[in-house]
PDB file of C-alpha atoms in Angstrom:
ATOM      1  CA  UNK L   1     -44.327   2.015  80.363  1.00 56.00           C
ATOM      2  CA  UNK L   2     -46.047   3.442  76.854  1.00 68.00           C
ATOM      3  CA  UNK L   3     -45.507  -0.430  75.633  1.00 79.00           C
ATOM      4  CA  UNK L   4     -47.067  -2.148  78.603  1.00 85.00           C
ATOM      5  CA  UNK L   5     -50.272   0.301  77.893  1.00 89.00           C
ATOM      6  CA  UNK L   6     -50.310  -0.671  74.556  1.00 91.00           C
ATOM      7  CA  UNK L   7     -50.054  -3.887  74.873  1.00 91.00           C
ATOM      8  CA  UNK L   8     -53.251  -3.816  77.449  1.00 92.00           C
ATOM      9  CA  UNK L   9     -55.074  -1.987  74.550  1.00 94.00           C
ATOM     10  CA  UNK L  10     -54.202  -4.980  71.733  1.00 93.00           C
ATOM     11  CA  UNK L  11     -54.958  -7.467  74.535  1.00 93.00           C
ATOM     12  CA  UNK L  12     -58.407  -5.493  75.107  1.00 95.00           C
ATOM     13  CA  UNK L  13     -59.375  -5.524  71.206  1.00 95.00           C
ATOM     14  CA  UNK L  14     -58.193  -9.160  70.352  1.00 94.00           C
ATOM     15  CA  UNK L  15     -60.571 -10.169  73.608  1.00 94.00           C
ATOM     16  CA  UNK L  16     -63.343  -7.614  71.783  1.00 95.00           C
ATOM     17  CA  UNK L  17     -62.558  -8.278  68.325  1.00 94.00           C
ATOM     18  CA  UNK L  18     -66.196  -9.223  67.495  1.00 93.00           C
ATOM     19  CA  UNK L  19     -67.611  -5.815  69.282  1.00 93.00           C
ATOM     20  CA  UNK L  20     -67.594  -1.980  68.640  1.00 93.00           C
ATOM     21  CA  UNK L  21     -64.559  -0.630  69.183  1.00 94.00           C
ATOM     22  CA  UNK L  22     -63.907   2.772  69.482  1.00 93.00           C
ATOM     23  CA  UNK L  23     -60.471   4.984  70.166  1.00 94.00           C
ATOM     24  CA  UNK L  24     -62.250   6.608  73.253  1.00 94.00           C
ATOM     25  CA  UNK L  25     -62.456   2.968  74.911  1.00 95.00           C
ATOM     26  CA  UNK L  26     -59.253   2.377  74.089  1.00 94.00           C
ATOM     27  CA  UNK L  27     -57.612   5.085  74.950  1.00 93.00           C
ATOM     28  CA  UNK L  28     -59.025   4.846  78.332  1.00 94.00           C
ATOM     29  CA  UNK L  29     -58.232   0.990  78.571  1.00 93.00           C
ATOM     30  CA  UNK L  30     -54.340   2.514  77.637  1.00 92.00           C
ATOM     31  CA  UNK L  31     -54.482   5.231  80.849  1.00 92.00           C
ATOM     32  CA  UNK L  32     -54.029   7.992  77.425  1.00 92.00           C
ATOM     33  CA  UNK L  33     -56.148  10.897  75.920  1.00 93.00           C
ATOM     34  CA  UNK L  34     -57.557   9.397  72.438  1.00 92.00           C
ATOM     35  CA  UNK L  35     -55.127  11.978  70.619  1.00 92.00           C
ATOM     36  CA  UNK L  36     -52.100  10.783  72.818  1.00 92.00           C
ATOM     37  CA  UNK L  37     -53.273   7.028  72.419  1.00 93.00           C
ATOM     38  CA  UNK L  38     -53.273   7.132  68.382  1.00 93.00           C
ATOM     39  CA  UNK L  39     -50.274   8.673  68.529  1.00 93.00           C
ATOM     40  CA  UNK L  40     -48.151   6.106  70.521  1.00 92.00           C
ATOM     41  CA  UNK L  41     -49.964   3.281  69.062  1.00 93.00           C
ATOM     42  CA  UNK L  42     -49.312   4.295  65.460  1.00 91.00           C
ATOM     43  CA  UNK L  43     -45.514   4.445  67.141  1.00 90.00           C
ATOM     44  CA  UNK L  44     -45.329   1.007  68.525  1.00 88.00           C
ATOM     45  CA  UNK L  45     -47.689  -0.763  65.984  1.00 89.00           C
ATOM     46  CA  UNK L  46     -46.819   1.190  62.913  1.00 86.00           C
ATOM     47  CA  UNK L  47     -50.680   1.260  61.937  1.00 90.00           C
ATOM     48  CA  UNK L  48     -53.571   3.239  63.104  1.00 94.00           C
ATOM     49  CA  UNK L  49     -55.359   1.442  65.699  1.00 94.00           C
ATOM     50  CA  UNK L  50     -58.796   1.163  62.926  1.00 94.00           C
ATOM     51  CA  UNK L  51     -56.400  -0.175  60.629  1.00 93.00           C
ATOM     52  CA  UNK L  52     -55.031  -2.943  62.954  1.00 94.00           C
ATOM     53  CA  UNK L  53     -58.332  -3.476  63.679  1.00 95.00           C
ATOM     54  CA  UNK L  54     -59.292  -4.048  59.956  1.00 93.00           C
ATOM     55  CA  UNK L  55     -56.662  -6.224  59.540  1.00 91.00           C
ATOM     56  CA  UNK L  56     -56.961  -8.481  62.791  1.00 93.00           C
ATOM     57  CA  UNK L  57     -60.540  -8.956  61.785  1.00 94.00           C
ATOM     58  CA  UNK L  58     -59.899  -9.706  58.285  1.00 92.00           C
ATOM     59  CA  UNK L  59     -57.010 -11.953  58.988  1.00 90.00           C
ATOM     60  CA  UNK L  60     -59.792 -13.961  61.479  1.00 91.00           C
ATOM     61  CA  UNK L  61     -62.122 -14.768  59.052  1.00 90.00           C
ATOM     62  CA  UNK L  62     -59.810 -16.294  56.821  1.00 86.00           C
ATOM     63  CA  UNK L  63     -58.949 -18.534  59.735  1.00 85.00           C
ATOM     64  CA  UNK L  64     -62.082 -19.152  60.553  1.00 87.00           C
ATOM     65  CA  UNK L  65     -63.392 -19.750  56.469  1.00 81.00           C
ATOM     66  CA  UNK L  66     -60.670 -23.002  56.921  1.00 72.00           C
ATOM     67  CA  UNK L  67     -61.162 -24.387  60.136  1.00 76.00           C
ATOM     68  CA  UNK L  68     -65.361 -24.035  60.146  1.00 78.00           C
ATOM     69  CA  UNK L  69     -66.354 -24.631  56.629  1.00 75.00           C
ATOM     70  CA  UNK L  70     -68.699 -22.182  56.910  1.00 81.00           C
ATOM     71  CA  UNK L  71     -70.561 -19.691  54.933  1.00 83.00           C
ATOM     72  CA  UNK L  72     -68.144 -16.556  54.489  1.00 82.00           C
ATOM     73  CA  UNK L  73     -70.813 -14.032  54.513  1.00 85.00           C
ATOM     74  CA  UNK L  74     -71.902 -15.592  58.490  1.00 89.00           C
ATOM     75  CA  UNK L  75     -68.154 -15.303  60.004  1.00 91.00           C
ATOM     76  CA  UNK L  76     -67.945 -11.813  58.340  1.00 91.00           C
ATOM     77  CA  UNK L  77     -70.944 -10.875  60.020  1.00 92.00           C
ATOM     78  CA  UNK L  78     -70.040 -11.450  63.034  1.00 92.00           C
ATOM     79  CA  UNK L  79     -66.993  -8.973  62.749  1.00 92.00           C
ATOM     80  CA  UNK L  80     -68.896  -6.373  62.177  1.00 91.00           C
ATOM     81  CA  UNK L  81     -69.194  -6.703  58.300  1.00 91.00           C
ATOM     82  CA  UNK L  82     -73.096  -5.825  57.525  1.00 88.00           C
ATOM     83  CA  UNK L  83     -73.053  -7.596  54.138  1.00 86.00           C
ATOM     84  CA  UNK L  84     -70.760  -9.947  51.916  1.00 85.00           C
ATOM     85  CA  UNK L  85     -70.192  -7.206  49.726  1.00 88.00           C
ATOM     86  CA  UNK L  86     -68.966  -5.085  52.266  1.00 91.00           C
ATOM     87  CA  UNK L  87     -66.369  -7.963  53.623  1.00 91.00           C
ATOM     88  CA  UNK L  88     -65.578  -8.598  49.647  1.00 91.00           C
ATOM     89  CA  UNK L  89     -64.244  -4.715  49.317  1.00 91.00           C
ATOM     90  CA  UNK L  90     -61.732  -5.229  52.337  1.00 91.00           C
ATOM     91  CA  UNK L  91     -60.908  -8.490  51.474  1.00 90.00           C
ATOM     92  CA  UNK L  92     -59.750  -7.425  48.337  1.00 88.00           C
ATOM     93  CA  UNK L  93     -58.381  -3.986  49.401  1.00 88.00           C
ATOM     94  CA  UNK L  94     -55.886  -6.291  51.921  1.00 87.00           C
ATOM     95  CA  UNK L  95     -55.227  -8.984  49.693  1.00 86.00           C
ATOM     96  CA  UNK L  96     -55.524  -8.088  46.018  1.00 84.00           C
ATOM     97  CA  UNK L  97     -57.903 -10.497  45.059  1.00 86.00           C
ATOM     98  CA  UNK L  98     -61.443 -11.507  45.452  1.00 88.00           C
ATOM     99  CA  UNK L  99     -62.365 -14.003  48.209  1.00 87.00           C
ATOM    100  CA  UNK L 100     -63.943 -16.428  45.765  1.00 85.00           C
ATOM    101  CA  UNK L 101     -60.622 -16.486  43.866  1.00 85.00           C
ATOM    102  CA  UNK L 102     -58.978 -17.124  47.136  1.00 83.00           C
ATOM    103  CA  UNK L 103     -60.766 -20.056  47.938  1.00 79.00           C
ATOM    104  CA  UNK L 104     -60.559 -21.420  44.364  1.00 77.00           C
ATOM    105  CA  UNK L 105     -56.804 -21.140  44.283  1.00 72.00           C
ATOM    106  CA  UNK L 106     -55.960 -22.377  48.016  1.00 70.00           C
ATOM    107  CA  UNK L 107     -53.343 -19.598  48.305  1.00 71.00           C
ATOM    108  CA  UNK L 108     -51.693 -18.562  51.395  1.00 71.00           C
ATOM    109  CA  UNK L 109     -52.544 -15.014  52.234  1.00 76.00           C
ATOM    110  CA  UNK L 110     -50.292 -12.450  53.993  1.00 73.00           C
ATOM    111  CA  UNK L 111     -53.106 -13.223  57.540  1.00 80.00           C
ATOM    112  CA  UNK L 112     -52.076 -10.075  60.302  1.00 82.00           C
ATOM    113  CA  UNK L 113     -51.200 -11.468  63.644  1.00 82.00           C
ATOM    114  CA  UNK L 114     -51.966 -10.609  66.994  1.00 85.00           C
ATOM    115  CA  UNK L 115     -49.239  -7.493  67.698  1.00 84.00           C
ATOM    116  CA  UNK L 116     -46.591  -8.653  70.048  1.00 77.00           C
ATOM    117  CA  UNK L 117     -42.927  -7.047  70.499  1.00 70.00           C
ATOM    118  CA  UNK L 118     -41.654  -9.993  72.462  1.00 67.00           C
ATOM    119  CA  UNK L 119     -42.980 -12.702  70.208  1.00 66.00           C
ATOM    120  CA  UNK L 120     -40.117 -15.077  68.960  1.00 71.00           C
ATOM    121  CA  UNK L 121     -39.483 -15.586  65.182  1.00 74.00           C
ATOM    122  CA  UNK L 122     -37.472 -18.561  64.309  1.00 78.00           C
ATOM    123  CA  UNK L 123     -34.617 -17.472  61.777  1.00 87.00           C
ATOM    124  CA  UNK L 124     -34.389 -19.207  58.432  1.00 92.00           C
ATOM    125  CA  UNK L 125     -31.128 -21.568  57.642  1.00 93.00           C
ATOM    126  CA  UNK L 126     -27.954 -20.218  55.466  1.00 93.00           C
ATOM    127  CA  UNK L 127     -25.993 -21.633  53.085  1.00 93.00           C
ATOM    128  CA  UNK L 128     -23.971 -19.979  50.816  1.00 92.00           C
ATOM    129  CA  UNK L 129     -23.856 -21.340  46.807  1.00 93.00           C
ATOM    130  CA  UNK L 130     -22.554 -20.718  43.505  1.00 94.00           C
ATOM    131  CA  UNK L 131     -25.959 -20.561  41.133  1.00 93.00           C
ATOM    132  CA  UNK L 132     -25.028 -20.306  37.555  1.00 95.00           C
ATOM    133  CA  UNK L 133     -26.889 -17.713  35.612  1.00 96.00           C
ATOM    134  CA  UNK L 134     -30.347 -18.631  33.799  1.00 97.00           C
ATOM    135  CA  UNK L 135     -33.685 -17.335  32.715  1.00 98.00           C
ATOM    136  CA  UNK L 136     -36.694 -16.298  33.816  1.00 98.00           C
ATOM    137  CA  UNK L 137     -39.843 -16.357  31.869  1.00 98.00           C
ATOM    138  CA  UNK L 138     -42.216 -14.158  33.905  1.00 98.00           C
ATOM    139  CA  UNK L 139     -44.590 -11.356  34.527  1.00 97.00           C
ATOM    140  CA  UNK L 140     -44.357  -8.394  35.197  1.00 96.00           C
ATOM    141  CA  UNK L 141     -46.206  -6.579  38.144  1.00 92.00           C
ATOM    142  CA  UNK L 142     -47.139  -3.662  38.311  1.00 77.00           C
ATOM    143  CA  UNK L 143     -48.669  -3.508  41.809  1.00 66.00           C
ATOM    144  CA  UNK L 144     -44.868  -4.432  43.402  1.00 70.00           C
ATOM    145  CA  UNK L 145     -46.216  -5.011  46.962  1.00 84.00           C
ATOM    146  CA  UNK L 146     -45.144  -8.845  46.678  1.00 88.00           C
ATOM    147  CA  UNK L 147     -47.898 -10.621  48.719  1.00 87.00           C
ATOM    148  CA  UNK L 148     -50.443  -9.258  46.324  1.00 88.00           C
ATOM    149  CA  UNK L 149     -48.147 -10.098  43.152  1.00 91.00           C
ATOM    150  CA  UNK L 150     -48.365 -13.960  44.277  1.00 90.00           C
ATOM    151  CA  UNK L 151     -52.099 -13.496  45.595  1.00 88.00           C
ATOM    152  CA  UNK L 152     -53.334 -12.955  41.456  1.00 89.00           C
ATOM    153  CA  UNK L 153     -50.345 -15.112  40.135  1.00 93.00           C
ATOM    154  CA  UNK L 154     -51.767 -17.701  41.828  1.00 89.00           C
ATOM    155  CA  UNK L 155     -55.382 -17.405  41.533  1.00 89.00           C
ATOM    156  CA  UNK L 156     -54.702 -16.824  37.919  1.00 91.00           C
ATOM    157  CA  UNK L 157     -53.119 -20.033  37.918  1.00 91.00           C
ATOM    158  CA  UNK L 158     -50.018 -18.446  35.716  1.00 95.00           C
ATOM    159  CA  UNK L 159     -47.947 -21.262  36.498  1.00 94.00           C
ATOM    160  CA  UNK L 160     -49.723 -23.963  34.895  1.00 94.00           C
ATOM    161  CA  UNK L 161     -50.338 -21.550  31.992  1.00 96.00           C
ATOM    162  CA  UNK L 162     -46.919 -20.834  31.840  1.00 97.00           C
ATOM    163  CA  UNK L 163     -45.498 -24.714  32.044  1.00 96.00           C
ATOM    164  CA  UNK L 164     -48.327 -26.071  29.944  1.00 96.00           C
ATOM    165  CA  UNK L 165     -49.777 -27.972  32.940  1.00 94.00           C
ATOM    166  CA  UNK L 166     -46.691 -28.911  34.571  1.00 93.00           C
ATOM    167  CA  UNK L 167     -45.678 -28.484  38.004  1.00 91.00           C
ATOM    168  CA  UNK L 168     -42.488 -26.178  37.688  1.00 93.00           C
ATOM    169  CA  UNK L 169     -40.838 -24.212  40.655  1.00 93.00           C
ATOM    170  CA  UNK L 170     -42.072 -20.352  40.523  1.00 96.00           C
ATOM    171  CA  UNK L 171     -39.731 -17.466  41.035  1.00 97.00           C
ATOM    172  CA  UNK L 172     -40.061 -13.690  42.451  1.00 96.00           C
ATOM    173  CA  UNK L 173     -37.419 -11.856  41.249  1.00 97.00           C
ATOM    174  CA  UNK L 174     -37.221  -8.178  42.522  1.00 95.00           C
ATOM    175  CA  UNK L 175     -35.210  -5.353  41.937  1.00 93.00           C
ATOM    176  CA  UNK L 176     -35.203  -1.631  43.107  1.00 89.00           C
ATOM    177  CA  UNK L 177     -35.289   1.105  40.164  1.00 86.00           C
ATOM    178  CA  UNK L 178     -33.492   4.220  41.350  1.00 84.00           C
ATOM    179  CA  UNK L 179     -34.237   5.929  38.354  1.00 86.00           C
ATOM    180  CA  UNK L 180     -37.907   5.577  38.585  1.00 82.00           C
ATOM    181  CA  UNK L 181     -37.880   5.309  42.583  1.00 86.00           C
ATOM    182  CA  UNK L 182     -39.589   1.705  43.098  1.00 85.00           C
ATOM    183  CA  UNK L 183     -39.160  -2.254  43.239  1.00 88.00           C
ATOM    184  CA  UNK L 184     -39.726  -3.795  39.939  1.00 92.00           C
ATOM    185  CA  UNK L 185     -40.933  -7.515  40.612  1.00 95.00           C
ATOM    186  CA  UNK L 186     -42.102  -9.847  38.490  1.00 97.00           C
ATOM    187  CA  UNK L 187     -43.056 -14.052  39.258  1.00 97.00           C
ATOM    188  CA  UNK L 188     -42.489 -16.991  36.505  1.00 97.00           C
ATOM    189  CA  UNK L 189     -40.602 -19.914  35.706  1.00 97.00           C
ATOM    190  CA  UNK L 190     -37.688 -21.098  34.636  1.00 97.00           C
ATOM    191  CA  UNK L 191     -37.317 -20.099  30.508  1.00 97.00           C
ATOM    192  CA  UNK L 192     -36.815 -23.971  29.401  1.00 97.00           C
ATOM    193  CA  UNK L 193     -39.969 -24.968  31.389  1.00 96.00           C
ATOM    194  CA  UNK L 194     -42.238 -22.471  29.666  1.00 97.00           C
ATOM    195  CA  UNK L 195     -43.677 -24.521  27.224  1.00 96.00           C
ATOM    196  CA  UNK L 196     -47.348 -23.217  27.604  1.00 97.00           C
ATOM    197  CA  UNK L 197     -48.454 -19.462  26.667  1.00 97.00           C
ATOM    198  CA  UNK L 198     -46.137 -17.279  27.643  1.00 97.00           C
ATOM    199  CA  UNK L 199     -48.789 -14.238  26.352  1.00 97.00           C
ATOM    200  CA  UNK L 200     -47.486 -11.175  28.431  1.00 96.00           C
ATOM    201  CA  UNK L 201     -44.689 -12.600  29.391  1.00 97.00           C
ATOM    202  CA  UNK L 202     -40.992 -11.127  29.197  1.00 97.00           C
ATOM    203  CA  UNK L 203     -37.420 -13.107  29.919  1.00 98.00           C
ATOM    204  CA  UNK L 204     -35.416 -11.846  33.049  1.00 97.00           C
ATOM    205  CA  UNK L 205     -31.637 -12.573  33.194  1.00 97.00           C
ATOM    206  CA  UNK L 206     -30.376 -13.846  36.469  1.00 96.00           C
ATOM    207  CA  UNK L 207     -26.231 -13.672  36.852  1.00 94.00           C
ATOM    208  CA  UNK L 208     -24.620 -16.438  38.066  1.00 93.00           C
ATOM    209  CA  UNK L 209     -22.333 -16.022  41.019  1.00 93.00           C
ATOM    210  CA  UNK L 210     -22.169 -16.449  44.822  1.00 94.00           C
ATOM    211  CA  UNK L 211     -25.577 -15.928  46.677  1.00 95.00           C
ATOM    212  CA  UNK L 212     -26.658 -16.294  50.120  1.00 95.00           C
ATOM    213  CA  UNK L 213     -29.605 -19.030  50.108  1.00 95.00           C
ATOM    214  CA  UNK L 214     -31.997 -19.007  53.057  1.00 95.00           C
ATOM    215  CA  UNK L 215     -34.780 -21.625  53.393  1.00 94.00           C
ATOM    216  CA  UNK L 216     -37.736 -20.193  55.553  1.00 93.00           C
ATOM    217  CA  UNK L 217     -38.870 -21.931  58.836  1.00 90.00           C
ATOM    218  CA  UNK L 218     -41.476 -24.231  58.035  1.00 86.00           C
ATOM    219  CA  UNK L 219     -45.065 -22.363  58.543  1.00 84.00           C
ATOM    220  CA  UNK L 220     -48.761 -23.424  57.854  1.00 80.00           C
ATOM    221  CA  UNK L 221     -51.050 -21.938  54.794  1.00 76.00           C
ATOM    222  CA  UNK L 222     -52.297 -18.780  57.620  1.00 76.00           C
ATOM    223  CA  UNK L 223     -48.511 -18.216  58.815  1.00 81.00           C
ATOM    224  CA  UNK L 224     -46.402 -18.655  55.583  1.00 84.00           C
ATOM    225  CA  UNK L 225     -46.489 -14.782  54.392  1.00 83.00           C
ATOM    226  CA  UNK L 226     -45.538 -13.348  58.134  1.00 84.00           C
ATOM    227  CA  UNK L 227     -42.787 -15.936  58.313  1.00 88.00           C
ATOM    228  CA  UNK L 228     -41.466 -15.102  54.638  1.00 90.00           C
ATOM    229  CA  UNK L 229     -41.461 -10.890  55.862  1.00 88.00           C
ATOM    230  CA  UNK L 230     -39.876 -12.089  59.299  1.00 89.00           C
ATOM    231  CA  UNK L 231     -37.398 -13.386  57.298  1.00 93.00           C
ATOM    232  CA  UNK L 232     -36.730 -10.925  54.832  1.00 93.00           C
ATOM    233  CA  UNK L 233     -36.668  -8.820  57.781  1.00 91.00           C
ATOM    234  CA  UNK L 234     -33.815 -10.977  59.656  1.00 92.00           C
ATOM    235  CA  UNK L 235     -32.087 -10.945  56.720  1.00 95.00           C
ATOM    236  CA  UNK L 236     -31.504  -7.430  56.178  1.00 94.00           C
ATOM    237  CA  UNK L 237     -31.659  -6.207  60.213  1.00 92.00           C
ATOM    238  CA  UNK L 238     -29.394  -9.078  61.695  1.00 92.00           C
ATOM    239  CA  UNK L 239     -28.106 -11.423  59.214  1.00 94.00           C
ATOM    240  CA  UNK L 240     -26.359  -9.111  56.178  1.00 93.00           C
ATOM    241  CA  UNK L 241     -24.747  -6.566  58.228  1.00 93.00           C
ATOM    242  CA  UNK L 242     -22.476  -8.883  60.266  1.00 91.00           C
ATOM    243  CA  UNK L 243     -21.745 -11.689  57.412  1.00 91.00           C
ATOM    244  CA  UNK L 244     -18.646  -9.945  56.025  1.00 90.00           C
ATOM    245  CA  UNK L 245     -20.582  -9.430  52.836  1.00 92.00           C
ATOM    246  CA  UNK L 246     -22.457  -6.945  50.906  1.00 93.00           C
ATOM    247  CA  UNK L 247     -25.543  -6.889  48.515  1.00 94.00           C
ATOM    248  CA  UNK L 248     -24.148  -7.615  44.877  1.00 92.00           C
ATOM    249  CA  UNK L 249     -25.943  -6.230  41.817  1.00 91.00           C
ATOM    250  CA  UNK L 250     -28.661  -8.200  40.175  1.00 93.00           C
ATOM    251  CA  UNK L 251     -32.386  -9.906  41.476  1.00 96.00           C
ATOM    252  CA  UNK L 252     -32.973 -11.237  44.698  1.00 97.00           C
ATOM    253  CA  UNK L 253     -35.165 -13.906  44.481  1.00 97.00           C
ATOM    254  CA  UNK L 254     -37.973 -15.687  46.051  1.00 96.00           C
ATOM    255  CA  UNK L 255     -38.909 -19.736  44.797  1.00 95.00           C
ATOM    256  CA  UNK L 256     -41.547 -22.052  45.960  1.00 87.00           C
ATOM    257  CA  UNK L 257     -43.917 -24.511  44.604  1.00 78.00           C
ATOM    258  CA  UNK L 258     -47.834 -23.376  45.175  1.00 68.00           C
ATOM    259  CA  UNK L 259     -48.592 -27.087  45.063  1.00 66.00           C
ATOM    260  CA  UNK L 260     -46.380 -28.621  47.308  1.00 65.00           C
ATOM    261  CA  UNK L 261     -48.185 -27.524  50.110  1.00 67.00           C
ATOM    262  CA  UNK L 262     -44.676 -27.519  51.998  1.00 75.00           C
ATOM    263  CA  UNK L 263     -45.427 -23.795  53.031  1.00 80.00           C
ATOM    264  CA  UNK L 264     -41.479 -22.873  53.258  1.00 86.00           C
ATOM    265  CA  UNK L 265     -39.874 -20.609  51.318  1.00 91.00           C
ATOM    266  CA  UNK L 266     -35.946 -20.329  49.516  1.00 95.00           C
ATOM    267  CA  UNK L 267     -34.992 -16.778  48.908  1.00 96.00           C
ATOM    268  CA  UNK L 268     -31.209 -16.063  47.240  1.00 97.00           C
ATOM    269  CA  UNK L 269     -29.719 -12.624  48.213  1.00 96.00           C
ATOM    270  CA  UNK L 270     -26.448 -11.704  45.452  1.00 96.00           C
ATOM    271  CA  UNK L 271     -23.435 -10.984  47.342  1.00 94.00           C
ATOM    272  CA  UNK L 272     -20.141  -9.601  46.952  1.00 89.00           C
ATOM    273  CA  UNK L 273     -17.358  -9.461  49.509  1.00 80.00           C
ATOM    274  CA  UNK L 274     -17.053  -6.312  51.538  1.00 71.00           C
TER     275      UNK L 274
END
């Protein structure tokens, strides 16, 4: 019962996204007080309902900037952003980057979609492979939420600066610090294709060994980063704890090529046997 009167709320605001919308409305739209309401839809959405809001309308406008060609500041407006420099501040609060250096690079942003509990994600395919150890010449992050490490990689255009010019396949590799309580991720290449300036730089040591290897479902530039966290999510709920196997010690890791515009991911999860 709660869900169905959430869902009529989302329903209500993606209809209204262009309009004021307040928690009062909503709340009524949901049958709930407005204290009650933000309280089971922070439960079922896992945001505030002016958060999802933010988002949803954010996430729009990006859509909209590629299918209309039109000015930013005009499709901003019309979701309730009063000025471009307004829109710039949340842009780069979500993403991590400008908008301008978004639409220079062409790089897929993490967009928010429509909430929906029943909404089927397609599952990545598994094989399982040997990979023998190698290098990593790469960057270190400091901000480790991973969408926003690849938003300024890529609008930075490290990967050509790394290579020299060369296309080269990029690498995220992540691990958790329990001493310092926090994911350490950098992004790079491969340490024999680094033949530009590696300035900044430091080498990351990848053991060789048995990993799982899953290749993302094929998305589009505005669905790539939701598929590659519905994945990572599959992963770890579904796939890991009834494979027979455990994490093993080491990086996970995360490869694509920006410029191959194939918008599917390959992530490798170390394992050992349980």
């Amino acid at each position: 019962m709660e869900q169905t009167r959430i869902t009529a709320a989302i329903a209500y605001i993606e209809e209204h996204l262009r309009e004021e919308l307040d928690n009062r409305t909503l709340a009524r739209i949901a049958g709930y007080s407005e204290f009650h309401f933000i309280r089971e839809f922070r439960k079922y959405v896992r945001l505030t309902p002016a958060d999802y809001i933010r988002k949803r309308r954010i996430s729009e406008i990006v859509r909209r900037i590629g299918e209309e060609k039109r000015p930013l500041s005009d499709i901003a407006f019309e979701y309730g952003f009063n000025s471009k420099e307004n829109f710039t501040r949340a842009f780069k609060s979500e993403h991590g980057i400008l908008p301008t250096e978004w639409k220079s690079a062409g790089c897929s942003l993490r967009l928010f979609l429509p909430f929906s509990p029943d909404r089927k994600k397609p599952q990545p395919s598994v094989s399982m492979q040997y990979i023998p150890p190698f290098t990593l010449t790469a960057y270190p992050f400091d901000n480790a939420f991973p969408p926003e490490c690849w938003n300024r990689y890529n609008a930075e255009k490290r990967s050509a600066r790394l290579s020299g010019g060369r296309i080269t396949e990029d690498f995220g590799a992540m691990i958790w610090d329990s001493r310092r309580n926090c994911l350490l991720y950098h992004i790079g290449i491969r340490a024999e294709d680094a033949l530009g300036n590696t300035d900044g730089t430091v080498q990351i040591a990848i053991s060789g060994g048995l990993y799982a290897v899953f290749d993302t479902p094929q998305a589009d530039q505005h669905t790539f980063v939701s598929v590659i966290r519905d994945s990572w999510n599959w992963i770890y709920r579904e796939w890991l704890p009834t494979s027979g196997y455990r994490r093993g010690d080491g990086y996970e890791l995360e490869s694509y090529t920006e410029t191959s515009r194939k918008f599917s991911e390959r992530i490798y999860v170390p394992l050992r046997k349980e």
